[in-house]
Short mmCIF file of C-alpha atoms in Angstrom, two decimals:
data_model
loop_
_atom_site.label_atom_id
_atom_site.label_comp_id
_atom_site.label_asym_id
_atom_site.label_seq_id
_atom_site.Cartn_x
_atom_site.Cartn_y
_atom_site.Cartn_z
CA MET A 16 0.00 0.00 0.00
CA ALA A 17 1.42 3.36 -1.02
CA GLU A 18 1.86 6.09 1.52
CA ASP A 19 0.19 9.48 1.49
CA ILE A 20 2.35 12.58 1.23
CA LYS A 21 1.42 16.16 2.09
CA VAL A 22 2.02 18.53 -0.80
CA ILE A 23 2.00 22.33 -1.05
CA VAL A 24 0.24 23.36 -4.25
CA PHE A 25 1.38 26.51 -6.04
CA LYS A 26 0.70 28.11 -9.40
CA LEU A 27 2.80 29.45 -12.24
CA GLY A 28 0.39 30.85 -14.79
CA SER A 29 -2.44 28.35 -15.23
CA GLU A 30 -0.35 25.30 -14.23
CA GLU A 31 -0.40 23.80 -10.74
CA TYR A 32 2.77 22.43 -9.18
CA GLY A 33 3.54 20.58 -5.99
CA ILE A 34 6.39 20.40 -3.49
CA GLU A 35 6.38 17.97 -0.59
CA VAL A 36 5.61 19.80 2.66
CA GLU A 37 8.67 18.30 4.39
CA LYS A 38 10.95 20.21 1.97
CA VAL A 39 9.22 23.56 2.58
CA GLN A 40 10.50 25.76 5.41
CA THR A 41 8.01 28.61 5.12
CA ILE A 42 5.88 30.56 2.65
CA GLU A 43 6.33 34.34 2.66
CA ARG A 44 4.67 37.31 0.99
CA MET A 45 6.79 39.18 -1.55
CA MET A 46 9.42 41.37 0.07
CA PRO A 47 12.27 43.55 -1.15
CA ILE A 48 14.91 41.50 -2.97
CA THR A 49 18.51 42.71 -3.17
CA ARG A 50 19.98 42.10 -6.64
CA VAL A 51 23.26 40.24 -6.89
CA PRO A 52 25.45 41.03 -9.91
CA LYS A 53 26.84 38.38 -12.27
CA THR A 54 24.28 35.66 -11.53
CA TYR A 55 21.85 33.79 -13.76
CA SER A 56 18.93 35.96 -14.89
CA PHE A 57 16.40 33.80 -13.01
CA ILE A 58 18.27 34.35 -9.73
CA LYS A 59 16.55 37.52 -8.59
CA GLY A 60 18.85 38.21 -5.65
CA VAL A 61 18.72 37.64 -1.91
CA ILE A 62 16.35 38.38 0.95
CA ASN A 63 17.07 38.75 4.63
CA LEU A 64 14.56 36.48 6.37
CA ARG A 65 14.79 36.72 10.15
CA GLY A 66 18.54 37.31 9.98
CA VAL A 67 19.25 34.62 7.37
CA VAL A 68 20.34 35.61 3.85
CA ILE A 69 18.44 33.45 1.35
CA PRO A 70 18.93 33.41 -2.44
CA VAL A 71 15.68 33.87 -4.40
CA ILE A 72 14.88 32.27 -7.75
CA ASP A 73 12.01 33.22 -10.04
CA LEU A 74 10.57 29.83 -11.06
CA ARG A 75 8.94 31.40 -14.13
CA GLY A 76 12.38 32.47 -15.33
CA ARG A 77 13.92 29.13 -14.37
CA PHE A 78 11.40 27.24 -16.46
CA GLY A 79 11.47 29.69 -19.38
CA ILE A 80 7.91 30.89 -18.72
CA GLU A 81 7.22 34.53 -19.54
CA GLU A 82 7.66 36.71 -16.45
CA ALA A 83 4.57 38.30 -14.93
CA GLU A 84 3.92 41.24 -12.65
CA HIS A 85 3.87 40.36 -8.96
CA THR A 86 0.44 40.56 -7.32
CA ASP A 87 -0.98 40.31 -3.81
CA GLN A 88 -1.04 36.54 -4.40
CA THR A 89 2.68 36.27 -5.30
CA ARG A 90 4.62 34.25 -2.73
CA ILE A 91 8.18 33.19 -1.96
CA ILE A 92 8.33 29.53 -0.99
CA ILE A 93 11.43 28.87 1.12
CA VAL A 94 12.65 25.31 0.55
CA ALA A 95 15.61 23.26 1.71
CA VAL A 96 17.63 21.96 -1.25
CA ASN A 97 20.80 19.99 -0.62
CA GLU A 98 21.15 21.45 2.89
CA MET A 99 20.73 25.07 1.81
CA GLU A 100 17.69 27.32 1.90
CA VAL A 101 16.43 28.83 -1.35
CA GLY A 102 13.37 30.96 -2.06
CA PHE A 103 11.18 30.30 -5.12
CA ILE A 104 8.96 33.11 -6.42
CA VAL A 105 5.58 31.67 -7.46
CA ASP A 106 2.32 33.26 -8.64
CA SER A 107 0.38 31.88 -5.67
CA ALA A 108 0.59 29.18 -3.01
CA ASN A 109 -2.75 28.49 -1.47
CA ASP A 110 -3.36 24.80 -0.91
CA VAL A 111 -2.01 21.84 1.03
CA ILE A 112 -3.29 18.44 -0.07
CA ASP A 113 -2.75 14.79 0.79
CA LEU A 114 -1.55 12.83 -2.20
CA ASN A 115 -1.18 9.08 -2.57
CA ARG A 116 2.23 8.19 -4.04
CA ASP A 117 0.45 5.77 -6.41
CA SER A 118 -1.32 8.70 -8.06
CA VAL A 119 2.02 10.16 -9.21
CA ASP A 120 3.03 8.99 -12.71
CA THR A 121 6.39 9.44 -14.39
CA PRO A 122 6.38 12.70 -16.33
CA PRO A 123 6.27 12.91 -20.11
CA ASP A 124 9.33 14.45 -21.81
CA VAL A 125 7.83 17.95 -21.66
CA VAL A 126 4.97 19.29 -19.54
CA GLY A 127 3.79 22.83 -20.20
CA GLY A 128 7.14 23.57 -21.87
CA ILE A 129 9.11 22.40 -18.83
CA LYS A 130 11.71 19.69 -19.34
CA ALA A 131 11.08 16.39 -17.56
CA LYS A 132 14.36 16.59 -15.62
CA TYR A 133 12.79 19.28 -13.41
CA LEU A 134 9.83 17.05 -12.62
CA ASP A 135 9.35 14.19 -10.18
CA GLY A 136 6.07 13.23 -11.78
CA VAL A 137 2.54 14.25 -12.60
CA ALA A 138 -0.21 13.52 -10.09
CA LYS A 139 -3.83 13.00 -11.04
CA ILE A 140 -6.21 14.66 -8.61
CA GLY A 141 -9.81 13.75 -9.29
CA GLU A 142 -10.97 13.56 -12.90
CA VAL A 143 -9.51 16.69 -14.49
CA ARG A 144 -6.88 18.20 -12.19
CA LEU A 145 -3.18 17.49 -12.79
CA LEU A 146 -0.43 18.49 -10.39
CA ILE A 147 3.17 18.73 -11.61
CA MET A 148 5.55 17.52 -8.88
CA LEU A 149 8.90 19.33 -8.82
CA ASN A 150 12.27 17.59 -8.51
CA LEU A 151 14.00 20.22 -6.35
CA SER A 152 17.51 18.86 -6.76
CA GLU A 153 17.21 19.28 -10.55
CA VAL A 154 15.55 22.71 -10.39
CA LEU A 155 18.95 23.79 -9.08
CA ASN A 156 21.80 22.01 -10.80
CA LYS A 157 25.19 21.65 -9.11
CA GLY A 158 26.79 24.65 -10.84
CA GLU A 159 23.93 26.90 -9.76
CA ILE A 160 24.11 25.59 -6.19
CA VAL A 161 27.82 26.49 -6.05
CA GLN A 162 26.96 29.99 -7.30
CA LEU A 163 24.14 30.32 -4.74
CA GLU A 164 26.41 29.15 -1.94
CA SER A 165 28.86 31.90 -2.83
CA ILE A 166 26.00 34.43 -2.55
CA GLU A 167 25.25 33.27 1.00
CA ASP A 168 28.83 33.82 2.21
#
């Protein structure tokens, strides 16, 4: 029997994505971001969250989705990736659901223009709802993690 996992659901455009709750530290409203020169364009800079400097990535930019204006719904999801904290800017994060691991299928080669390497799978929720599960260790590749670690120092 497959186990249930708790998943935070967030949106980029019209697509819904999921991150396992255990990997999420906190979800914050948008706040001032300090730019860092000579980084990838999707790395928006750093924030100071309760005394901790955290690099922030725009997931739209990371996935090659057209950038959008931030709204009252825009959130920064702080996750732990390979023992470092990183913030992901998303359009909204407003749901926590229980998901059975059996409902997660392997992803097709491309989902919504996003390469399969960034995905853990696609979960079917009910009859019509699909949830794209992120593979956090691939969202940040090793070279980017080294660059982010240098930002934190």
